[in-house]
């Protein structure tokens, strides 16, 4: 059995006093890619935010562990230092901070110049982060940002949304390349990927799929089989 990287037990999450997630259990092993399906408003993005520690989401019950260490009481920066990186669905623009500045601060300038062309970002070094980026450029940058941050656990919030078909392939290839490359400490990476359209499954090597409905994970299994069932029958047949 693969070493457990992410362990979630009995997780309840609320935002501004409103319950969103209830009794969520999830385990991801070293080197595994898990995908999370679900209708809009089912709590998928809330789960990623809770793992990353983003406000206004508050863990009201249960626990989140990274490599066996409980992290649900840690600040965002502490979780990042322990090896969690997130590619956001709608990241902010950061005027005044260039891609080159960002990579140098992380000590990853060599990665910037070696890998940027793979995501059609070779001329982005002097651009300010997400300022004037198209929707597709934002998504490609969010994936490339993880190359620079070098996390062990990768969280992707709908990496294919707003990306044309040509660049979905590039995004998928980049995710696969990240997964095949150990981090600087020599540790295998793991990933949790939210997908609404399912298109990303054509381009990534996923191990396990999960379906979230109304704040619960109601089904887990082989990713492609789950998605084909959703396409054919919708989410109504996904209850356990």
XYZ file of N, CA, C and O in Angstrom, residues 4-178:
700
model
N 0.436 7.038 2.846
C -0.643 8.018 2.820
C -0.059 9.426 2.875
O 0.706 9.756 3.772
N -0.415 10.243 1.899
C 0.011 11.636 1.864
C -1.081 12.536 2.435
O -0.827 13.376 3.291
N -2.309 12.386 1.944
C -3.435 13.166 2.458
C -4.410 12.228 3.140
O -4.844 11.236 2.546
N -4.750 12.548 4.378
C -5.737 11.769 5.103
C -6.792 12.678 5.700
O -6.469 13.538 6.530
N -8.025 12.511 5.284
C -9.141 13.319 5.782
C -10.143 12.388 6.445
O -10.553 11.381 5.860
N -10.532 12.738 7.667
C -11.449 11.888 8.437
C -12.573 12.720 9.032
O -12.339 13.694 9.736
N -13.821 12.325 8.733
C -14.988 12.932 9.364
C -15.029 14.442 9.258
O -15.459 15.118 10.205
N -14.648 14.971 8.098
C -14.462 16.420 7.974
C -15.787 17.154 7.749
O -16.507 16.883 6.791
N -16.068 18.092 8.645
C -17.167 19.042 8.476
C -16.554 20.422 8.259
O -15.636 20.817 8.983
N -17.064 21.147 7.275
C -16.550 22.492 6.983
C -17.731 23.436 6.813
O -18.733 23.101 6.159
N -17.609 24.624 7.394
C -18.645 25.653 7.283
C -18.013 26.958 6.816
O -16.803 27.165 6.947
N -18.840 27.830 6.266
C -18.413 29.175 5.886
C -19.432 30.160 6.423
O -20.629 30.058 6.118
N -18.969 31.081 7.267
C -19.839 32.074 7.882
C -21.033 31.419 8.574
O -22.167 31.889 8.495
N -20.745 30.297 9.234
C -21.762 29.594 10.002
C -22.652 28.668 9.199
O -23.498 27.977 9.773
N -22.473 28.629 7.887
C -23.312 27.771 7.030
C -22.566 26.477 6.728
O -21.485 26.507 6.124
N -23.086 25.310 7.126
C -22.413 24.043 6.840
C -22.339 23.777 5.333
O -23.312 24.000 4.604
N -21.186 23.300 4.865
C -21.006 22.988 3.441
C -20.589 21.537 3.256
O -21.197 20.810 2.469
N -19.544 21.111 3.971
C -19.091 19.717 3.901
C -19.481 18.991 5.164
O -19.425 19.547 6.266
N -19.841 17.705 5.008
C -20.256 16.912 6.160
C -19.677 15.501 6.067
O -19.870 14.808 5.062
N -18.934 15.131 7.098
C -18.424 13.760 7.258
C -17.654 13.279 6.030
O -17.862 12.161 5.551
N -16.756 14.110 5.528
C -15.962 13.745 4.361
C -14.763 12.904 4.787
O -14.011 13.284 5.690
N -14.594 11.755 4.142
C -13.418 10.891 4.321
C -12.708 10.771 2.977
O -13.352 10.532 1.946
N -11.386 10.909 2.997
C -10.622 10.825 1.751
C -9.182 10.483 2.081
O -8.590 11.063 2.996
N -8.606 9.535 1.340
C -7.196 9.189 1.480
C -6.534 9.210 0.111
O -7.088 8.680 -0.864
N -5.361 9.827 0.036
C -4.580 9.846 -1.200
C -3.173 9.369 -0.859
O -2.522 9.909 0.043
N -2.705 8.355 -1.582
C -1.388 7.801 -1.340
C -0.313 8.493 -2.152
O -0.588 9.252 -3.093
N 0.934 8.218 -1.816
C 2.067 8.801 -2.530
C 2.025 8.402 -4.002
O 1.830 7.229 -4.326
N 2.163 9.395 -4.871
C 2.189 9.148 -6.300
C 0.834 8.987 -6.955
O 0.753 8.765 -8.161
N -0.246 9.122 -6.195
C -1.584 8.922 -6.747
C -2.205 10.223 -7.236
O -1.993 11.289 -6.652
N -3.008 10.101 -8.306
C -3.812 11.206 -8.822
C -5.281 10.852 -8.620
O -5.757 9.832 -9.141
N -5.990 11.675 -7.853
C -7.419 11.486 -7.633
C -8.168 12.635 -8.297
O -7.701 13.780 -8.283
N -9.322 12.326 -8.883
C -10.168 13.357 -9.476
C -11.482 13.407 -8.717
O -11.982 12.375 -8.237
N -12.035 14.604 -8.618
C -13.269 14.827 -7.864
C -14.315 15.432 -8.788
O -14.129 16.518 -9.323
N -15.409 14.692 -8.994
C -16.532 15.138 -9.800
C -17.645 15.654 -8.886
O -17.708 15.307 -7.707
N -18.546 16.418 -9.468
C -19.715 16.859 -8.721
C -20.383 18.021 -9.411
O -19.736 18.786 -10.125
N -21.690 18.191 -9.205
C -22.393 19.334 -9.798
C -21.935 20.639 -9.163
O -21.293 20.648 -8.099
N -22.242 21.751 -9.817
C -21.925 23.057 -9.248
C -22.571 23.201 -7.875
O -23.722 22.800 -7.669
N -21.819 23.780 -6.934
C -22.357 23.997 -5.601
C -22.336 22.786 -4.698
O -22.923 22.810 -3.606
N -21.640 21.723 -5.112
C -21.638 20.493 -4.308
C -20.602 20.510 -3.190
O -20.630 19.649 -2.313
N -19.657 21.477 -3.236
C -18.650 21.573 -2.183
C -17.245 21.201 -2.616
O -16.337 21.131 -1.782
N -17.030 20.969 -3.910
C -15.718 20.528 -4.398
C -14.633 21.565 -4.094
O -13.575 21.235 -3.542
N -14.876 22.816 -4.486
C -13.877 23.863 -4.254
C -13.698 24.138 -2.761
O -12.598 24.482 -2.309
N -14.773 23.973 -2.001
C -14.673 24.143 -0.544
C -13.705 23.134 0.047
O -12.918 23.459 0.946
N -13.715 21.906 -0.464
C -12.801 20.888 0.045
C -11.352 21.300 -0.210
O -10.511 21.213 0.701
N -11.037 21.759 -1.419
C -9.672 22.199 -1.696
C -9.291 23.372 -0.800
O -8.171 23.427 -0.269
N -10.214 24.312 -0.636
C -9.933 25.479 0.207
C -9.682 25.077 1.651
O -8.812 25.641 2.328
N -10.425 24.092 2.141
C -10.229 23.627 3.513
C -8.873 22.954 3.677
O -8.205 23.120 4.702
N -8.447 22.195 2.676
C -7.131 21.554 2.733
C -6.034 22.612 2.764
O -5.055 22.496 3.504
N -6.216 23.682 1.965
C -5.215 24.743 1.869
C -5.315 25.711 3.036
O -4.371 26.455 3.318
N -6.456 25.734 3.732
C -6.632 26.620 4.880
C -7.125 28.006 4.523
O -6.881 28.971 5.267
N -7.844 28.130 3.416
C -8.288 29.438 2.945
C -9.557 29.901 3.659
O -10.471 29.101 3.897
N -9.631 31.192 3.998
C -10.874 31.741 4.551
C -11.900 31.885 3.435
O -11.528 31.957 2.260
N -13.203 31.891 3.788
C -13.782 31.888 5.141
C -14.121 30.495 5.644
O -14.975 30.351 6.523
N -13.473 29.471 5.103
C -13.855 28.095 5.407
C -13.232 27.648 6.738
O -12.036 27.802 6.954
N -14.064 27.081 7.590
C -13.652 26.696 8.943
C -13.970 25.222 9.152
O -15.094 24.770 8.887
N -12.984 24.475 9.620
C -13.204 23.070 9.965
C -13.909 23.011 11.317
O -13.373 23.467 12.326
N -15.102 22.462 11.314
C -15.891 22.393 12.548
C -15.880 21.011 13.175
O -16.295 20.845 14.330
N -15.408 19.998 12.434
C -15.265 18.645 12.975
C -14.326 17.868 12.065
O -14.145 18.211 10.899
N -13.721 16.819 12.623
C -12.841 15.985 11.835
C -11.430 16.537 11.761
O -11.063 17.472 12.490
N -10.624 15.956 10.856
C -9.228 16.347 10.762
C -8.690 16.185 9.353
O -9.228 15.412 8.540
N -7.609 16.922 9.079
C -6.865 16.825 7.825
C -5.412 16.547 8.190
O -4.816 17.281 8.978
N -4.848 15.492 7.610
C -3.454 15.153 7.871
C -2.662 15.132 6.563
O -3.150 14.649 5.545
N -1.451 15.641 6.626
C -0.518 15.610 5.501
C 0.687 14.806 5.932
O 1.392 15.180 6.870
N 0.902 13.662 5.282
C 2.001 12.796 5.669
C 1.953 12.378 7.120
O 2.980 12.212 7.777
N 0.748 12.220 7.654
C 0.566 11.793 9.036
C 0.473 12.922 10.038
O 0.033 12.709 11.177
N 0.856 14.150 9.637
C 0.810 15.296 10.551
C -0.521 16.027 10.402
O -0.945 16.357 9.287
N -1.151 16.314 11.517
C -2.408 17.062 11.464
C -2.131 18.518 11.104
O -1.280 19.170 11.732
N -2.839 19.034 10.085
C -2.555 20.384 9.582
C -3.749 21.314 9.636
O -3.612 22.497 9.298
N -4.930 20.840 10.045
C -6.109 21.703 9.943
C -6.067 22.892 10.889
O -6.861 23.817 10.738
N -5.118 22.920 11.824
C -4.963 24.087 12.682
C -3.853 25.021 12.244
O -3.615 26.048 12.890
N -3.191 24.709 11.120
C -2.053 25.507 10.661
C -2.486 26.645 9.744
O -3.495 26.544 9.042
N -1.670 27.705 9.722
C -1.899 28.821 8.805
C -1.580 28.397 7.371
O -0.895 27.391 7.136
N -2.066 29.187 6.413
C -1.870 28.867 4.997
C -0.391 28.717 4.665
O 0.018 27.762 3.984
N 0.436 29.665 5.119
C 1.850 29.621 4.755
C 2.538 28.396 5.336
O 3.441 27.817 4.709
N 2.111 27.954 6.516
C 2.698 26.757 7.105
C 2.321 25.519 6.296
O 3.138 24.605 6.127
N 1.111 25.474 5.791
C 0.701 24.339 4.948
C 1.499 24.342 3.648
O 1.914 23.273 3.166
N 1.712 25.527 3.091
C 2.505 25.614 1.864
C 3.939 25.147 2.110
O 4.522 24.429 1.292
N 4.515 25.549 3.227
C 5.879 25.124 3.555
C 5.986 23.619 3.741
O 7.042 23.026 3.523
N 4.891 22.990 4.149
C 4.903 21.540 4.339
C 4.639 20.789 3.039
O 4.629 19.558 3.036
N 4.405 21.545 1.948
C 4.363 20.881 0.652
C 3.021 20.821 -0.030
O 2.797 19.952 -0.881
N 2.103 21.753 0.272
C 0.824 21.806 -0.430
C 0.847 22.983 -1.399
O 1.220 24.100 -1.025
N 0.464 22.746 -2.643
C 0.349 23.814 -3.631
C -0.993 23.728 -4.330
O -1.502 22.629 -4.579
N -1.583 24.872 -4.640
C -2.929 24.897 -5.219
C -2.962 25.752 -6.472
O -2.447 26.872 -6.491
N -3.563 25.192 -7.529
C -3.841 25.935 -8.752
C -5.297 26.380 -8.689
O -6.213 25.556 -8.711
N -5.502 27.692 -8.587
C -6.836 28.231 -8.327
C -7.667 28.320 -9.599
O -7.142 28.467 -10.707
N -8.985 28.289 -9.407
C -9.889 28.465 -10.535
C -9.954 29.928 -10.954
O -9.959 30.240 -12.144
N -9.976 30.830 -9.981
C -10.043 32.272 -10.279
C -9.013 33.005 -9.421
O -9.370 33.654 -8.438
N -7.750 32.922 -9.777
C -6.709 33.562 -8.969
C -6.696 35.071 -9.155
O -7.134 35.577 -10.193
N -6.178 35.817 -8.180
C -6.113 37.274 -8.305
C -4.972 37.712 -9.208
O -3.995 36.982 -9.405
N -5.090 38.910 -9.760
C -3.975 39.542 -10.460
C -3.070 40.213 -9.428
O -3.552 40.752 -8.424
N -1.761 40.163 -9.661
C -0.792 40.746 -8.728
C 0.047 41.762 -9.499
O 1.112 41.441 -10.046
N -0.455 42.978 -9.573
C 0.241 44.034 -10.303
C 1.504 44.422 -9.540
O 1.472 44.622 -8.322
N 2.619 44.510 -10.241
C 3.875 44.882 -9.611
C 4.794 43.711 -9.317
O 5.963 43.911 -8.965
N 4.294 42.488 -9.458
C 5.117 41.291 -9.250
C 5.172 40.520 -10.567
O 4.152 40.033 -11.053
N 6.343 40.445 -11.149
C 6.477 39.741 -12.420
C 6.651 38.244 -12.189
O 6.997 37.790 -11.090
N 6.435 37.500 -13.251
C 6.679 36.065 -13.204
C 8.131 35.781 -12.843
O 8.433 34.874 -12.061
N 9.047 36.591 -13.379
C 10.475 36.446 -13.061
C 10.732 36.707 -11.572
O 11.460 35.962 -10.907
N 10.109 37.766 -11.033
C 10.258 38.064 -9.597
C 9.806 36.879 -8.747
O 10.478 36.484 -7.783
N 8.657 36.353 -9.097
C 8.064 35.246 -8.348
C 8.990 34.036 -8.356
O 9.260 33.424 -7.312
N 9.508 33.700 -9.532
C 10.361 32.516 -9.642
C 11.682 32.703 -8.906
O 12.192 31.777 -8.265
N 12.234 33.920 -8.944
C 13.488 34.174 -8.234
C 13.300 34.098 -6.723
O 14.169 33.588 -6.004
N 12.168 34.607 -6.237
C 11.889 34.537 -4.802
C 11.825 33.091 -4.314
O 12.265 32.771 -3.206
N 11.302 32.216 -5.172
C 11.196 30.802 -4.816
C 12.482 30.026 -5.086
O 12.563 28.828 -4.782
N 13.484 30.696 -5.681
C 14.701 29.994 -6.054
C 14.493 29.047 -7.216
O 15.183 28.020 -7.326
N 13.558 29.391 -8.111
C 13.176 28.501 -9.204
C 13.367 29.130 -10.577
O 12.688 28.745 -11.539
N 14.271 30.108 -10.690
C 14.473 30.774 -11.977
C 14.907 29.785 -13.054
O 14.541 29.923 -14.233
N 15.686 28.764 -12.666
C 16.119 27.770 -13.646
C 14.933 27.004 -14.213
O 14.890 26.690 -15.413
N 13.945 26.703 -13.351
C 12.752 25.987 -13.802
C 11.926 26.871 -14.733
O 11.381 26.402 -15.743
N 11.837 28.161 -14.409
C 11.097 29.095 -15.264
C 11.614 29.030 -16.692
O 10.841 28.874 -17.639
N 12.907 29.126 -16.861
C 13.462 29.194 -18.208
C 13.511 27.829 -18.887
O 13.505 27.764 -20.116
N 13.481 26.760 -18.103
C 13.531 25.418 -18.690
C 12.148 24.904 -19.090
O 12.007 24.206 -20.111
N 11.120 25.238 -18.303
C 9.815 24.604 -18.486
C 8.735 25.500 -19.090
O 7.705 25.005 -19.528
N 8.937 26.810 -19.111
C 7.855 27.718 -19.508
C 7.344 27.455 -20.924
O 6.142 27.572 -21.196
N 8.234 27.085 -21.836
C 7.817 26.880 -23.223
C 6.808 25.745 -23.359
O 5.977 25.754 -24.274
N 6.856 24.773 -22.436
C 5.954 23.622 -22.537
C 4.498 24.022 -22.375
O 3.595 23.312 -22.833
N 4.248 25.155 -21.710
C 2.887 25.658 -21.537
C 2.664 26.941 -22.331
O 1.739 27.697 -22.042
N 3.496 27.162 -23.332
C 3.376 28.340 -24.180
C 3.459 29.628 -23.353
O 2.717 30.585 -23.582
N 4.383 29.640 -22.382
C 4.557 30.790 -21.497
C 5.991 31.329 -21.559
O 6.428 32.036 -20.651
N 6.689 31.026 -22.638
C 8.112 31.367 -22.715
C 8.373 32.867 -22.649
O 9.427 33.304 -22.181
N 7.414 33.682 -23.109
C 7.626 35.137 -23.127
C 6.946 35.845 -21.944
O 6.714 37.049 -21.988
N 6.661 35.109 -20.869
C 5.897 35.664 -19.750
C 6.763 36.190 -18.616
O 6.243 36.739 -17.659
N 8.073 36.026 -18.682
C 8.922 36.347 -17.536
C 8.748 37.779 -17.051
O 8.766 38.047 -15.847
N 8.569 38.729 -17.974
C 8.479 40.143 -17.594
C 7.052 40.595 -17.323
O 6.833 41.746 -16.923
N 6.078 39.712 -17.519
C 4.687 40.102 -17.305
C 4.319 40.021 -15.827
O 4.841 39.187 -15.081
N 3.414 40.894 -15.406
C 2.949 40.877 -14.024
C 1.903 39.779 -13.869
O 1.063 39.571 -14.748
N 1.939 39.113 -12.733
C 1.167 37.883 -12.564
C -0.328 38.124 -12.754
O -0.947 38.914 -12.023
N -0.878 37.439 -13.752
C -2.312 37.453 -14.088
C -2.837 38.812 -14.557
O -4.048 38.953 -14.791
N -1.981 39.810 -14.715
C -2.419 41.125 -15.190
C -2.537 41.079 -16.712
O -1.547 40.913 -17.416
N -3.759 41.209 -17.212
C -3.985 41.161 -18.645
C -3.924 39.769 -19.239
O -3.972 39.620 -20.465
N -3.830 38.734 -18.398
C -3.812 37.365 -18.911
C -5.209 37.000 -19.422
O -6.227 37.374 -18.828
N -5.274 36.252 -20.513
C -6.544 35.674 -20.945
C -6.922 34.551 -19.987
O -6.110 34.105 -19.159
N -8.166 34.067 -20.119
C -8.599 32.980 -19.253
C -7.713 31.757 -19.376
O -7.351 31.130 -18.375
N -7.345 31.415 -20.612
C -6.479 30.264 -20.824
C -5.084 30.485 -20.281
O -4.466 29.565 -19.732
N -4.572 31.705 -20.418
C -3.241 32.012 -19.889
C -3.212 31.909 -18.365
O -2.237 31.431 -17.783
N -4.284 32.364 -17.727
C -4.365 32.256 -16.267
C -4.263 30.794 -15.838
O -3.515 30.445 -14.913
N -5.019 29.912 -16.513
C -5.016 28.504 -16.136
C -3.659 27.861 -16.384
O -3.170 27.065 -15.566
N -3.029 28.201 -17.490
C -1.714 27.630 -17.777
C -0.678 28.127 -16.783
O 0.201 27.380 -16.341
N -0.773 29.410 -16.405
C 0.139 29.945 -15.406
C -0.065 29.259 -14.056
O 0.904 28.956 -13.348
N -1.309 29.001 -13.669
C -1.568 28.360 -12.383
C -0.917 26.974 -12.298
O -0.404 26.584 -11.250
N -0.941 26.244 -13.412
C -0.266 24.949 -13.427
C 1.243 25.147 -13.372
O 1.948 24.484 -12.602
N 1.748 26.089 -14.159
C 3.192 26.318 -14.188
C 3.702 26.825 -12.840
O 4.822 26.503 -12.427
N 2.882 27.576 -12.130
C 3.246 28.070 -10.806
C 3.641 26.929 -9.886
O 4.541 27.061 -9.045
N 2.986 25.773 -10.044
C 3.296 24.631 -9.195
C 4.665 24.043 -9.514
O 5.328 23.486 -8.633
N 5.089 24.140 -10.787
C 6.470 23.755 -11.100
C 7.439 24.578 -10.252
O 8.430 24.063 -9.725
N 7.151 25.874 -10.122
C 8.051 26.775 -9.402
C 7.986 26.559 -7.899
O 8.995 26.659 -7.195
N 6.810 26.248 -7.371
C 6.639 26.089 -5.922
C 7.135 24.743 -5.412
O 7.458 24.606 -4.241
N 7.131 23.719 -6.275
C 7.665 22.398 -5.934
C 6.940 21.726 -4.772
O 7.570 21.202 -3.841
N 5.593 21.685 -4.775
C 4.873 21.037 -3.669
C 4.876 19.523 -3.796
O 5.175 18.954 -4.856
N 4.503 18.871 -2.709
C 4.330 17.418 -2.729
C 2.884 17.034 -3.013
O 2.613 16.029 -3.665
N 1.942 17.821 -2.484
C 0.515 17.592 -2.733
C 0.001 18.706 -3.628
O 0.070 19.885 -3.274
N -0.522 18.344 -4.799
C -0.992 19.310 -5.791
C -2.520 19.343 -5.786
O -3.168 18.299 -5.899
N -3.090 20.535 -5.658
C -4.541 20.722 -5.681
C -4.899 21.544 -6.912
O -4.396 22.654 -7.090
N -5.774 21.009 -7.763
C -6.163 21.687 -8.997
C -7.673 21.909 -9.010
O -8.444 20.953 -8.933
N -8.085 23.176 -9.121
C -9.509 23.506 -9.178
C -9.900 23.764 -10.630
O -9.671 24.835 -11.168
N -10.458 22.725 -11.271
C -10.920 22.782 -12.662
C -9.854 23.342 -13.599
O -10.032 24.411 -14.208
N -8.739 22.637 -13.762
C -7.649 23.160 -14.593
C -7.996 23.288 -16.065
O -7.330 24.042 -16.787
N -9.046 22.588 -16.528
C -9.391 22.662 -17.955
C -10.425 23.731 -18.279
O -10.640 24.043 -19.458
N -11.083 24.316 -17.277
C -12.144 25.280 -17.577
C -11.550 26.557 -18.171
O -10.540 27.077 -17.691
N -12.172 27.048 -19.237
C -11.708 28.264 -19.891
C -10.472 28.085 -20.740
O -9.882 29.078 -21.193
N -10.067 26.836 -20.987
C -8.860 26.563 -21.768
C -9.274 25.904 -23.079
O -10.080 24.971 -23.080
N -8.723 26.381 -24.208
C -9.060 25.769 -25.484
C -8.457 24.366 -25.567
O -7.570 23.985 -24.793
N -8.959 23.569 -26.528
C -8.573 22.167 -26.598
C -7.077 21.981 -26.781
O -6.475 21.064 -26.207
N -6.448 22.850 -27.564
C -5.004 22.746 -27.784
C -4.249 22.872 -26.461
O -3.317 22.105 -26.184
N -4.674 23.816 -25.628
C -3.952 24.050 -24.391
C -4.382 23.119 -23.262
O -3.642 22.950 -22.289
N -5.574 22.485 -23.359
C -5.917 21.445 -22.390
C -4.892 20.327 -22.466
O -4.438 19.789 -21.449
N -4.487 19.977 -23.687
C -3.459 18.956 -23.863
C -2.164 19.369 -23.185
O -1.518 18.566 -22.491
N -1.775 20.639 -23.346
C -0.545 21.133 -22.719
C -0.657 21.117 -21.202
O 0.300 20.748 -20.505
N -1.829 21.503 -20.680
C -2.044 21.481 -19.232
C -1.966 20.046 -18.709
O -1.312 19.770 -17.687
N -2.616 19.121 -19.405
C -2.571 17.722 -18.988
C -1.157 17.163 -19.020
O -0.734 16.453 -18.089
N -0.416 17.478 -20.080
C 0.969 17.014 -20.171
C 1.799 17.570 -19.018
O 2.662 16.872 -18.456
N 1.559 18.840 -18.663
C 2.319 19.459 -17.581
C 1.997 18.799 -16.240
O 2.900 18.562 -15.424
N 0.715 18.498 -16.011
C 0.342 17.817 -14.765
C 1.008 16.446 -14.695
O 1.561 16.049 -13.665
N 0.969 15.704 -15.817
C 1.611 14.394 -15.832
C 3.109 14.499 -15.577
O 3.696 13.674 -14.868
N 3.739 15.526 -16.159
C 5.184 15.685 -15.971
C 5.508 16.028 -14.513
O 6.483 15.526 -13.945
N 4.684 16.872 -13.907
C 4.854 17.160 -12.484
C 4.750 15.885 -11.649
O 5.544 15.655 -10.733
